[in-house]
């Protein structure tokens, strides 16, 4: 009886090992400099290593940009492509995310990763995770400096690196992180900032805290290579298809508050038409024009 039981246990153990190895093989690879690096604990044999180079495509050659009206010169081609990346990610169109990423220059990969990272505040973690997985399959240029910076908790919570967020200090106590979120949020919302905070606190006290400490302190107000202007244009691109006119209006105004022009906002909305559809585009344009008309003359 005990021998039979032992055989059963050995059989189960063998199946567990097989399942574990199958799971390891299914784990998506990480990329470094366009080459695949495995996350598996055991090193792959040379035959298992597959090198996939990032396609060297120019942003202005993106097929969708040729279908769209010309954007203002201040909105560079790679910036337009980044707004397409995040909008497609928000729509869950992962094949389009992968295609768009091929037109993001390697030098702009850190900015692209930042744009995707902030999606967790807009469309949730599942779509953010899926978008990261999609671009990793194409290839992500990760410099040692980038990797070190993003593994450092002090830099993670810092607010510095662009004109709208000067004065932030790296690291510090948890209260300081909330303060940096306070700064970024006030830059975006301007004179409506205090009203926003009061409304969030009324809806739920922790909602206000999450908004300032996480959304603006840890994500949107973070240090790095994506200035607030581009962060807000990416937010506009995503929100334009979410049927949230109140939040879209707030971030259209927020984009203007941190340096974007009306022409840039309209170009971003025009770009996202092919993602969200004509009717949604028309609604977003109406929201933007209402904001523009309310702006001080």
PDB file of C-alpha atoms in Angstrom:
ATOM      1  CA  UNK A   1       0.000   0.000   0.000  1.00  0.00           C
ATOM      2  CA  UNK A   2       2.772   2.406   0.956  1.00  0.00           C
ATOM      3  CA  UNK A   3       4.704   1.515  -2.209  1.00  0.00           C
ATOM      4  CA  UNK A   4       1.678   2.311  -4.361  1.00  0.00           C
ATOM      5  CA  UNK A   5       1.212   5.573  -2.513  1.00  0.00           C
ATOM      6  CA  UNK A   6       4.862   6.455  -3.074  1.00  0.00           C
ATOM      7  CA  UNK A   7       4.524   5.781  -6.792  1.00  0.00           C
ATOM      8  CA  UNK A   8       1.505   8.075  -6.938  1.00  0.00           C
ATOM      9  CA  UNK A   9       3.462  10.820  -5.191  1.00  0.00           C
ATOM     10  CA  UNK A  10       6.372  10.396  -7.588  1.00  0.00           C
ATOM     11  CA  UNK A  11       3.989  10.598 -10.529  1.00  0.00           C
ATOM     12  CA  UNK A  12       2.428  13.781  -9.208  1.00  0.00           C
ATOM     13  CA  UNK A  13       5.878  15.263  -8.609  1.00  0.00           C
ATOM     14  CA  UNK A  14       6.921  14.516 -12.186  1.00  0.00           C
ATOM     15  CA  UNK A  15       3.798  16.183 -13.546  1.00  0.00           C
ATOM     16  CA  UNK A  16       4.407  19.213 -11.315  1.00  0.00           C
ATOM     17  CA  UNK A  17       7.955  19.570 -12.639  1.00  0.00           C
ATOM     18  CA  UNK A  18       6.720  19.286 -16.227  1.00  0.00           C
ATOM     19  CA  UNK A  19       4.048  21.906 -15.604  1.00  0.00           C
ATOM     20  CA  UNK A  20       6.600  24.217 -13.993  1.00  0.00           C
ATOM     21  CA  UNK A  21       8.934  23.954 -16.959  1.00  0.00           C
ATOM     22  CA  UNK A  22       6.067  24.579 -19.354  1.00  0.00           C
ATOM     23  CA  UNK A  23       5.132  27.688 -17.353  1.00  0.00           C
ATOM     24  CA  UNK A  24       8.723  28.959 -17.463  1.00  0.00           C
ATOM     25  CA  UNK A  25       8.753  28.589 -21.241  1.00  0.00           C
ATOM     26  CA  UNK A  26       5.521  30.584 -21.435  1.00  0.00           C
ATOM     27  CA  UNK A  27       6.867  33.583 -19.480  1.00  0.00           C
ATOM     28  CA  UNK A  28       7.296  36.560 -21.836  1.00  0.00           C
ATOM     29  CA  UNK A  29      10.881  37.516 -22.479  1.00  0.00           C
ATOM     30  CA  UNK A  30      12.403  40.812 -21.449  1.00  0.00           C
ATOM     31  CA  UNK A  31      14.319  42.844 -24.006  1.00  0.00           C
ATOM     32  CA  UNK A  32      17.488  44.846 -23.701  1.00  0.00           C
ATOM     33  CA  UNK A  33      18.799  46.878 -26.607  1.00  0.00           C
ATOM     34  CA  UNK A  34      16.531  45.069 -29.039  1.00  0.00           C
ATOM     35  CA  UNK A  35      17.736  41.608 -27.981  1.00  0.00           C
ATOM     36  CA  UNK A  36      15.731  39.075 -26.026  1.00  0.00           C
ATOM     37  CA  UNK A  37      16.792  38.261 -22.476  1.00  0.00           C
ATOM     38  CA  UNK A  38      14.961  35.486 -20.698  1.00  0.00           C
ATOM     39  CA  UNK A  39      13.407  35.970 -17.270  1.00  0.00           C
ATOM     40  CA  UNK A  40      13.645  32.225 -16.548  1.00  0.00           C
ATOM     41  CA  UNK A  41      15.779  31.230 -13.591  1.00  0.00           C
ATOM     42  CA  UNK A  42      17.802  28.818 -15.719  1.00  0.00           C
ATOM     43  CA  UNK A  43      19.825  30.172 -18.610  1.00  0.00           C
ATOM     44  CA  UNK A  44      18.549  29.122 -22.036  1.00  0.00           C
ATOM     45  CA  UNK A  45      20.749  27.209 -24.403  1.00  0.00           C
ATOM     46  CA  UNK A  46      22.008  29.198 -27.422  1.00  0.00           C
ATOM     47  CA  UNK A  47      19.441  27.499 -29.642  1.00  0.00           C
ATOM     48  CA  UNK A  48      16.624  28.848 -27.458  1.00  0.00           C
ATOM     49  CA  UNK A  49      17.759  32.476 -27.686  1.00  0.00           C
ATOM     50  CA  UNK A  50      15.827  34.382 -30.303  1.00  0.00           C
ATOM     51  CA  UNK A  51      17.081  37.852 -31.202  1.00  0.00           C
ATOM     52  CA  UNK A  52      14.452  40.245 -32.502  1.00  0.00           C
ATOM     53  CA  UNK A  53      15.736  43.649 -33.537  1.00  0.00           C
ATOM     54  CA  UNK A  54      13.568  46.728 -33.143  1.00  0.00           C
ATOM     55  CA  UNK A  55      12.431  47.888 -36.548  1.00  0.00           C
ATOM     56  CA  UNK A  56      14.213  51.097 -37.546  1.00  0.00           C
ATOM     57  CA  UNK A  57      11.195  52.998 -38.827  1.00  0.00           C
ATOM     58  CA  UNK A  58      10.842  56.769 -38.871  1.00  0.00           C
ATOM     59  CA  UNK A  59       7.886  58.266 -36.914  1.00  0.00           C
ATOM     60  CA  UNK A  60       6.778  60.373 -39.878  1.00  0.00           C
ATOM     61  CA  UNK A  61       6.397  57.184 -41.945  1.00  0.00           C
ATOM     62  CA  UNK A  62       3.668  55.843 -39.677  1.00  0.00           C
ATOM     63  CA  UNK A  63       0.806  54.889 -42.049  1.00  0.00           C
ATOM     64  CA  UNK A  64      -1.831  56.639 -39.957  1.00  0.00           C
ATOM     65  CA  UNK A  65      -0.042  59.976 -39.902  1.00  0.00           C
ATOM     66  CA  UNK A  66      -0.228  60.114 -43.695  1.00  0.00           C
ATOM     67  CA  UNK A  67      -4.028  59.855 -43.395  1.00  0.00           C
ATOM     68  CA  UNK A  68      -4.285  62.674 -40.873  1.00  0.00           C
ATOM     69  CA  UNK A  69      -4.108  66.422 -41.500  1.00  0.00           C
ATOM     70  CA  UNK A  70      -0.734  67.981 -40.831  1.00  0.00           C
ATOM     71  CA  UNK A  71      -0.079  68.732 -37.166  1.00  0.00           C
ATOM     72  CA  UNK A  72       1.518  71.959 -35.924  1.00  0.00           C
ATOM     73  CA  UNK A  73       5.303  71.889 -36.140  1.00  0.00           C
ATOM     74  CA  UNK A  74       5.516  72.081 -32.357  1.00  0.00           C
ATOM     75  CA  UNK A  75       3.964  68.596 -32.136  1.00  0.00           C
ATOM     76  CA  UNK A  76       6.794  66.398 -33.366  1.00  0.00           C
ATOM     77  CA  UNK A  77       6.166  63.162 -35.312  1.00  0.00           C
ATOM     78  CA  UNK A  78       7.382  60.915 -32.495  1.00  0.00           C
ATOM     79  CA  UNK A  79       5.077  62.755 -30.081  1.00  0.00           C
ATOM     80  CA  UNK A  80       2.131  62.079 -32.359  1.00  0.00           C
ATOM     81  CA  UNK A  81       3.079  58.411 -32.479  1.00  0.00           C
ATOM     82  CA  UNK A  82       3.236  58.240 -28.672  1.00  0.00           C
ATOM     83  CA  UNK A  83      -0.338  59.528 -28.463  1.00  0.00           C
ATOM     84  CA  UNK A  84      -1.347  56.718 -30.833  1.00  0.00           C
ATOM     85  CA  UNK A  85       0.477  54.129 -28.711  1.00  0.00           C
ATOM     86  CA  UNK A  86      -1.401  55.080 -25.546  1.00  0.00           C
ATOM     87  CA  UNK A  87      -4.786  55.505 -27.219  1.00  0.00           C
ATOM     88  CA  UNK A  88      -4.548  52.075 -28.833  1.00  0.00           C
ATOM     89  CA  UNK A  89      -3.452  50.677 -25.478  1.00  0.00           C
ATOM     90  CA  UNK A  90      -6.483  52.269 -23.850  1.00  0.00           C
ATOM     91  CA  UNK A  91      -8.689  50.714 -26.516  1.00  0.00           C
ATOM     92  CA  UNK A  92      -7.104  47.320 -25.957  1.00  0.00           C
ATOM     93  CA  UNK A  93      -5.851  47.139 -29.552  1.00  0.00           C
ATOM     94  CA  UNK A  94      -2.570  45.410 -28.830  1.00  0.00           C
ATOM     95  CA  UNK A  95      -1.635  44.634 -32.434  1.00  0.00           C
ATOM     96  CA  UNK A  96      -1.867  48.349 -33.177  1.00  0.00           C
ATOM     97  CA  UNK A  97       0.170  49.131 -30.058  1.00  0.00           C
ATOM     98  CA  UNK A  98       2.919  46.825 -31.342  1.00  0.00           C
ATOM     99  CA  UNK A  99       2.787  48.403 -34.787  1.00  0.00           C
ATOM    100  CA  UNK A 100       2.920  51.930 -33.368  1.00  0.00           C
ATOM    101  CA  UNK A 101       5.899  51.066 -31.185  1.00  0.00           C
ATOM    102  CA  UNK A 102       7.967  50.186 -34.235  1.00  0.00           C
ATOM    103  CA  UNK A 103       7.761  53.864 -35.233  1.00  0.00           C
ATOM    104  CA  UNK A 104       8.972  55.148 -31.858  1.00  0.00           C
ATOM    105  CA  UNK A 105      12.717  55.955 -32.138  1.00  0.00           C
ATOM    106  CA  UNK A 106      14.902  54.030 -29.704  1.00  0.00           C
ATOM    107  CA  UNK A 107      16.002  57.318 -28.171  1.00  0.00           C
ATOM    108  CA  UNK A 108      12.344  57.951 -27.283  1.00  0.00           C
ATOM    109  CA  UNK A 109      11.678  54.538 -25.736  1.00  0.00           C
ATOM    110  CA  UNK A 110      12.060  55.876 -22.166  1.00  0.00           C
ATOM    111  CA  UNK A 111       9.415  58.531 -22.901  1.00  0.00           C
ATOM    112  CA  UNK A 112       7.189  55.878 -24.440  1.00  0.00           C
ATOM    113  CA  UNK A 113       7.524  53.654 -21.397  1.00  0.00           C
ATOM    114  CA  UNK A 114       6.548  56.592 -19.188  1.00  0.00           C
ATOM    115  CA  UNK A 115       3.489  57.287 -21.356  1.00  0.00           C
ATOM    116  CA  UNK A 116       2.377  53.660 -21.018  1.00  0.00           C
ATOM    117  CA  UNK A 117       3.127  53.573 -17.291  1.00  0.00           C
ATOM    118  CA  UNK A 118       0.696  56.384 -16.545  1.00  0.00           C
ATOM    119  CA  UNK A 119      -2.108  54.450 -18.243  1.00  0.00           C
ATOM    120  CA  UNK A 120      -2.693  52.634 -14.960  1.00  0.00           C
ATOM    121  CA  UNK A 121      -4.375  55.814 -13.686  1.00  0.00           C
ATOM    122  CA  UNK A 122      -6.609  56.073 -16.769  1.00  0.00           C
ATOM    123  CA  UNK A 123      -7.600  52.587 -17.905  1.00  0.00           C
ATOM    124  CA  UNK A 124      -6.396  50.358 -15.072  1.00  0.00           C
ATOM    125  CA  UNK A 125      -3.600  47.880 -14.540  1.00  0.00           C
ATOM    126  CA  UNK A 126      -4.811  45.114 -16.898  1.00  0.00           C
ATOM    127  CA  UNK A 127      -4.575  47.247 -20.047  1.00  0.00           C
ATOM    128  CA  UNK A 128      -1.350  48.831 -18.834  1.00  0.00           C
ATOM    129  CA  UNK A 129       0.227  45.422 -18.314  1.00  0.00           C
ATOM    130  CA  UNK A 130      -0.978  44.220 -21.713  1.00  0.00           C
ATOM    131  CA  UNK A 131       0.449  47.307 -23.414  1.00  0.00           C
ATOM    132  CA  UNK A 132       3.852  46.750 -21.804  1.00  0.00           C
ATOM    133  CA  UNK A 133       3.783  43.120 -22.923  1.00  0.00           C
ATOM    134  CA  UNK A 134       2.969  44.218 -26.492  1.00  0.00           C
ATOM    135  CA  UNK A 135       5.899  46.635 -26.765  1.00  0.00           C
ATOM    136  CA  UNK A 136       8.276  44.181 -25.099  1.00  0.00           C
ATOM    137  CA  UNK A 137       7.544  41.725 -27.899  1.00  0.00           C
ATOM    138  CA  UNK A 138       8.670  44.353 -30.406  1.00  0.00           C
ATOM    139  CA  UNK A 139      11.669  45.395 -28.335  1.00  0.00           C
ATOM    140  CA  UNK A 140      12.507  48.084 -25.797  1.00  0.00           C
ATOM    141  CA  UNK A 141      15.781  49.974 -25.612  1.00  0.00           C
ATOM    142  CA  UNK A 142      16.800  49.828 -21.953  1.00  0.00           C
ATOM    143  CA  UNK A 143      20.021  51.597 -21.051  1.00  0.00           C
ATOM    144  CA  UNK A 144      21.755  50.703 -17.771  1.00  0.00           C
ATOM    145  CA  UNK A 145      21.087  54.269 -16.592  1.00  0.00           C
ATOM    146  CA  UNK A 146      17.357  53.886 -17.291  1.00  0.00           C
ATOM    147  CA  UNK A 147      17.224  50.558 -15.470  1.00  0.00           C
ATOM    148  CA  UNK A 148      19.071  51.925 -12.449  1.00  0.00           C
ATOM    149  CA  UNK A 149      16.920  55.036 -12.250  1.00  0.00           C
ATOM    150  CA  UNK A 150      13.696  53.081 -12.314  1.00  0.00           C
ATOM    151  CA  UNK A 151      14.921  50.614  -9.728  1.00  0.00           C
ATOM    152  CA  UNK A 152      15.667  53.465  -7.316  1.00  0.00           C
ATOM    153  CA  UNK A 153      12.738  54.335  -5.068  1.00  0.00           C
ATOM    154  CA  UNK A 154      14.058  57.837  -4.457  1.00  0.00           C
ATOM    155  CA  UNK A 155      13.928  58.725  -8.148  1.00  0.00           C
ATOM    156  CA  UNK A 156      10.592  56.917  -8.469  1.00  0.00           C
ATOM    157  CA  UNK A 157       8.900  59.435  -6.224  1.00  0.00           C
ATOM    158  CA  UNK A 158      10.827  62.518  -7.322  1.00  0.00           C
ATOM    159  CA  UNK A 159       9.199  65.405  -9.104  1.00  0.00           C
ATOM    160  CA  UNK A 160      11.805  67.063 -11.284  1.00  0.00           C
ATOM    161  CA  UNK A 161      12.982  67.094 -14.854  1.00  0.00           C
ATOM    162  CA  UNK A 162      10.668  69.521 -16.654  1.00  0.00           C
ATOM    163  CA  UNK A 163       9.779  73.188 -16.406  1.00  0.00           C
ATOM    164  CA  UNK A 164       6.403  72.574 -14.784  1.00  0.00           C
ATOM    165  CA  UNK A 165       7.856  70.579 -11.916  1.00  0.00           C
ATOM    166  CA  UNK A 166      11.013  72.379 -10.847  1.00  0.00           C
ATOM    167  CA  UNK A 167      11.864  72.267  -7.177  1.00  0.00           C
ATOM    168  CA  UNK A 168      10.841  68.715  -6.304  1.00  0.00           C
ATOM    169  CA  UNK A 169      13.229  66.725  -4.166  1.00  0.00           C
ATOM    170  CA  UNK A 170      14.135  63.105  -4.788  1.00  0.00           C
ATOM    171  CA  UNK A 171      12.966  60.622  -2.220  1.00  0.00           C
ATOM    172  CA  UNK A 172      11.905  61.851   1.183  1.00  0.00           C
ATOM    173  CA  UNK A 173       9.082  60.964   3.538  1.00  0.00           C
ATOM    174  CA  UNK A 174       5.671  59.786   2.409  1.00  0.00           C
ATOM    175  CA  UNK A 175       4.185  63.218   3.143  1.00  0.00           C
ATOM    176  CA  UNK A 176       6.704  64.780   0.786  1.00  0.00           C
ATOM    177  CA  UNK A 177       5.584  62.485  -2.002  1.00  0.00           C
ATOM    178  CA  UNK A 178       2.041  63.718  -1.464  1.00  0.00           C
ATOM    179  CA  UNK A 179       3.333  67.268  -1.600  1.00  0.00           C
ATOM    180  CA  UNK A 180       4.966  66.665  -4.968  1.00  0.00           C
ATOM    181  CA  UNK A 181       1.682  65.260  -6.240  1.00  0.00           C
ATOM    182  CA  UNK A 182       0.054  68.383  -4.854  1.00  0.00           C
ATOM    183  CA  UNK A 183       2.399  70.486  -6.963  1.00  0.00           C
ATOM    184  CA  UNK A 184       1.841  68.574 -10.196  1.00  0.00           C
ATOM    185  CA  UNK A 185      -1.928  68.459  -9.709  1.00  0.00           C
ATOM    186  CA  UNK A 186      -2.116  72.188  -9.023  1.00  0.00           C
ATOM    187  CA  UNK A 187      -0.096  72.935 -12.166  1.00  0.00           C
ATOM    188  CA  UNK A 188      -2.531  70.932 -14.285  1.00  0.00           C
ATOM    189  CA  UNK A 189      -5.797  72.116 -12.709  1.00  0.00           C
ATOM    190  CA  UNK A 190      -4.802  75.710 -12.062  1.00  0.00           C
ATOM    191  CA  UNK A 191      -7.485  77.807 -10.390  1.00  0.00           C
ATOM    192  CA  UNK A 192      -9.834  74.797 -10.228  1.00  0.00           C
ATOM    193  CA  UNK A 193      -7.417  72.790  -8.121  1.00  0.00           C
ATOM    194  CA  UNK A 194      -8.912  73.495  -4.688  1.00  0.00           C
ATOM    195  CA  UNK A 195     -12.417  72.779  -5.982  1.00  0.00           C
ATOM    196  CA  UNK A 196     -11.199  69.455  -7.377  1.00  0.00           C
ATOM    197  CA  UNK A 197      -9.614  68.464  -4.060  1.00  0.00           C
ATOM    198  CA  UNK A 198     -12.777  69.344  -2.149  1.00  0.00           C
ATOM    199  CA  UNK A 199     -14.943  67.307  -4.526  1.00  0.00           C
ATOM    200  CA  UNK A 200     -12.680  64.259  -4.374  1.00  0.00           C
ATOM    201  CA  UNK A 201     -12.603  64.412  -0.567  1.00  0.00           C
ATOM    202  CA  UNK A 202     -16.403  64.695  -0.511  1.00  0.00           C
ATOM    203  CA  UNK A 203     -16.791  61.631  -2.745  1.00  0.00           C
ATOM    204  CA  UNK A 204     -14.396  59.682  -0.512  1.00  0.00           C
ATOM    205  CA  UNK A 205     -11.506  60.946   1.631  1.00  0.00           C
ATOM    206  CA  UNK A 206      -9.205  58.198   0.384  1.00  0.00           C
ATOM    207  CA  UNK A 207     -10.062  58.968  -3.241  1.00  0.00           C
ATOM    208  CA  UNK A 208      -8.563  62.427  -2.770  1.00  0.00           C
ATOM    209  CA  UNK A 209      -5.458  60.939  -1.165  1.00  0.00           C
ATOM    210  CA  UNK A 210      -5.059  58.289  -3.875  1.00  0.00           C
ATOM    211  CA  UNK A 211      -5.416  60.935  -6.570  1.00  0.00           C
ATOM    212  CA  UNK A 212      -2.752  63.231  -5.156  1.00  0.00           C
ATOM    213  CA  UNK A 213      -0.278  60.704  -3.786  1.00  0.00           C
ATOM    214  CA  UNK A 214      -0.521  58.051  -6.483  1.00  0.00           C
ATOM    215  CA  UNK A 215      -1.935  59.507  -9.706  1.00  0.00           C
ATOM    216  CA  UNK A 216      -0.097  62.831  -9.493  1.00  0.00           C
ATOM    217  CA  UNK A 217       2.716  62.163  -7.011  1.00  0.00           C
ATOM    218  CA  UNK A 218       3.917  58.734  -8.093  1.00  0.00           C
ATOM    219  CA  UNK A 219       2.860  58.698 -11.743  1.00  0.00           C
ATOM    220  CA  UNK A 220       1.991  61.897 -13.616  1.00  0.00           C
ATOM    221  CA  UNK A 221       4.277  64.134 -11.576  1.00  0.00           C
ATOM    222  CA  UNK A 222       7.234  61.763 -11.738  1.00  0.00           C
ATOM    223  CA  UNK A 223      10.672  62.818 -12.789  1.00  0.00           C
ATOM    224  CA  UNK A 224      12.006  61.661 -16.112  1.00  0.00           C
ATOM    225  CA  UNK A 225      11.920  62.125 -19.818  1.00  0.00           C
ATOM    226  CA  UNK A 226       8.220  62.834 -20.400  1.00  0.00           C
ATOM    227  CA  UNK A 227       7.350  66.477 -19.604  1.00  0.00           C
ATOM    228  CA  UNK A 228       3.943  67.421 -18.225  1.00  0.00           C
ATOM    229  CA  UNK A 229       2.925  68.839 -21.612  1.00  0.00           C
ATOM    230  CA  UNK A 230       3.345  65.453 -23.308  1.00  0.00           C
ATOM    231  CA  UNK A 231       1.890  63.590 -20.340  1.00  0.00           C
ATOM    232  CA  UNK A 232      -1.275  65.647 -20.617  1.00  0.00           C
ATOM    233  CA  UNK A 233      -1.499  65.291 -24.406  1.00  0.00           C
ATOM    234  CA  UNK A 234      -1.271  61.522 -23.942  1.00  0.00           C
ATOM    235  CA  UNK A 235      -3.997  61.697 -21.292  1.00  0.00           C
ATOM    236  CA  UNK A 236      -6.209  63.636 -23.715  1.00  0.00           C
ATOM    237  CA  UNK A 237      -5.605  61.010 -26.392  1.00  0.00           C
ATOM    238  CA  UNK A 238      -6.752  58.214 -24.074  1.00  0.00           C
ATOM    239  CA  UNK A 239      -9.678  59.995 -22.417  1.00  0.00           C
ATOM    240  CA  UNK A 240     -11.101  61.120 -25.758  1.00  0.00           C
ATOM    241  CA  UNK A 241     -12.390  57.585 -26.300  1.00  0.00           C
ATOM    242  CA  UNK A 242     -13.552  56.741 -22.771  1.00  0.00           C
ATOM    243  CA  UNK A 243     -16.880  58.626 -22.777  1.00  0.00           C
ATOM    244  CA  UNK A 244     -15.810  60.785 -19.837  1.00  0.00           C
ATOM    245  CA  UNK A 245     -16.447  64.351 -21.085  1.00  0.00           C
ATOM    246  CA  UNK A 246     -15.951  65.964 -17.671  1.00  0.00           C
ATOM    247  CA  UNK A 247     -12.498  64.440 -17.198  1.00  0.00           C
ATOM    248  CA  UNK A 248     -11.590  65.049 -20.840  1.00  0.00           C
ATOM    249  CA  UNK A 249     -12.460  68.742 -20.445  1.00  0.00           C
ATOM    250  CA  UNK A 250     -10.333  68.952 -17.292  1.00  0.00           C
ATOM    251  CA  UNK A 251      -7.301  67.475 -19.033  1.00  0.00           C
ATOM    252  CA  UNK A 252      -7.747  69.506 -22.217  1.00  0.00           C
ATOM    253  CA  UNK A 253      -7.519  72.558 -19.978  1.00  0.00           C
ATOM    254  CA  UNK A 254      -4.706  70.873 -18.054  1.00  0.00           C
ATOM    255  CA  UNK A 255      -2.720  70.383 -21.251  1.00  0.00           C
ATOM    256  CA  UNK A 256      -3.087  74.086 -22.014  1.00  0.00           C
ATOM    257  CA  UNK A 257      -2.086  74.964 -18.444  1.00  0.00           C
ATOM    258  CA  UNK A 258       1.242  73.128 -18.775  1.00  0.00           C
ATOM    259  CA  UNK A 259       2.281  74.446 -22.168  1.00  0.00           C
ATOM    260  CA  UNK A 260       0.341  72.662 -24.928  1.00  0.00           C
ATOM    261  CA  UNK A 261      -1.393  74.750 -27.574  1.00  0.00           C
ATOM    262  CA  UNK A 262      -4.955  74.481 -28.806  1.00  0.00           C
ATOM    263  CA  UNK A 263      -3.621  73.360 -32.179  1.00  0.00           C
ATOM    264  CA  UNK A 264      -1.687  70.526 -30.541  1.00  0.00           C
ATOM    265  CA  UNK A 265      -4.751  69.352 -28.619  1.00  0.00           C
ATOM    266  CA  UNK A 266      -6.841  69.350 -31.810  1.00  0.00           C
ATOM    267  CA  UNK A 267      -4.122  67.436 -33.674  1.00  0.00           C
ATOM    268  CA  UNK A 268      -4.019  64.774 -30.938  1.00  0.00           C
ATOM    269  CA  UNK A 269      -7.804  64.381 -31.101  1.00  0.00           C
ATOM    270  CA  UNK A 270      -7.601  64.170 -34.898  1.00  0.00           C
ATOM    271  CA  UNK A 271      -4.938  61.466 -34.625  1.00  0.00           C
ATOM    272  CA  UNK A 272      -7.098  59.372 -32.331  1.00  0.00           C
ATOM    273  CA  UNK A 273     -10.077  59.439 -34.712  1.00  0.00           C
ATOM    274  CA  UNK A 274      -8.921  56.217 -36.368  1.00  0.00           C
ATOM    275  CA  UNK A 275      -8.853  54.530 -32.963  1.00  0.00           C
ATOM    276  CA  UNK A 276     -12.074  55.702 -31.372  1.00  0.00           C
ATOM    277  CA  UNK A 277     -14.244  56.342 -34.426  1.00  0.00           C
ATOM    278  CA  UNK A 278     -15.860  59.348 -36.074  1.00  0.00           C
ATOM    279  CA  UNK A 279     -18.730  59.838 -33.619  1.00  0.00           C
ATOM    280  CA  UNK A 280     -16.498  59.693 -30.553  1.00  0.00           C
ATOM    281  CA  UNK A 281     -14.073  62.065 -32.258  1.00  0.00           C
ATOM    282  CA  UNK A 282     -16.848  64.604 -32.892  1.00  0.00           C
ATOM    283  CA  UNK A 283     -17.887  64.474 -29.241  1.00  0.00           C
ATOM    284  CA  UNK A 284     -14.282  64.984 -28.107  1.00  0.00           C
ATOM    285  CA  UNK A 285     -13.861  67.946 -30.454  1.00  0.00           C
ATOM    286  CA  UNK A 286     -16.985  69.555 -29.017  1.00  0.00           C
ATOM    287  CA  UNK A 287     -15.591  69.137 -25.515  1.00  0.00           C
ATOM    288  CA  UNK A 288     -12.286  70.715 -26.554  1.00  0.00           C
ATOM    289  CA  UNK A 289     -13.952  73.651 -28.312  1.00  0.00           C
ATOM    290  CA  UNK A 290     -16.080  74.323 -25.238  1.00  0.00           C
ATOM    291  CA  UNK A 291     -12.904  74.503 -23.152  1.00  0.00           C
ATOM    292  CA  UNK A 292     -11.254  76.795 -25.700  1.00  0.00           C
ATOM    293  CA  UNK A 293     -14.263  79.132 -25.726  1.00  0.00           C
ATOM    294  CA  UNK A 294     -14.164  79.411 -21.940  1.00  0.00           C
ATOM    295  CA  UNK A 295     -10.491  80.364 -21.922  1.00  0.00           C
ATOM    296  CA  UNK A 296      -9.700  83.988 -21.040  1.00  0.00           C
ATOM    297  CA  UNK A 297      -9.326  86.114 -24.159  1.00  0.00           C
TER     298      UNK A 297
END
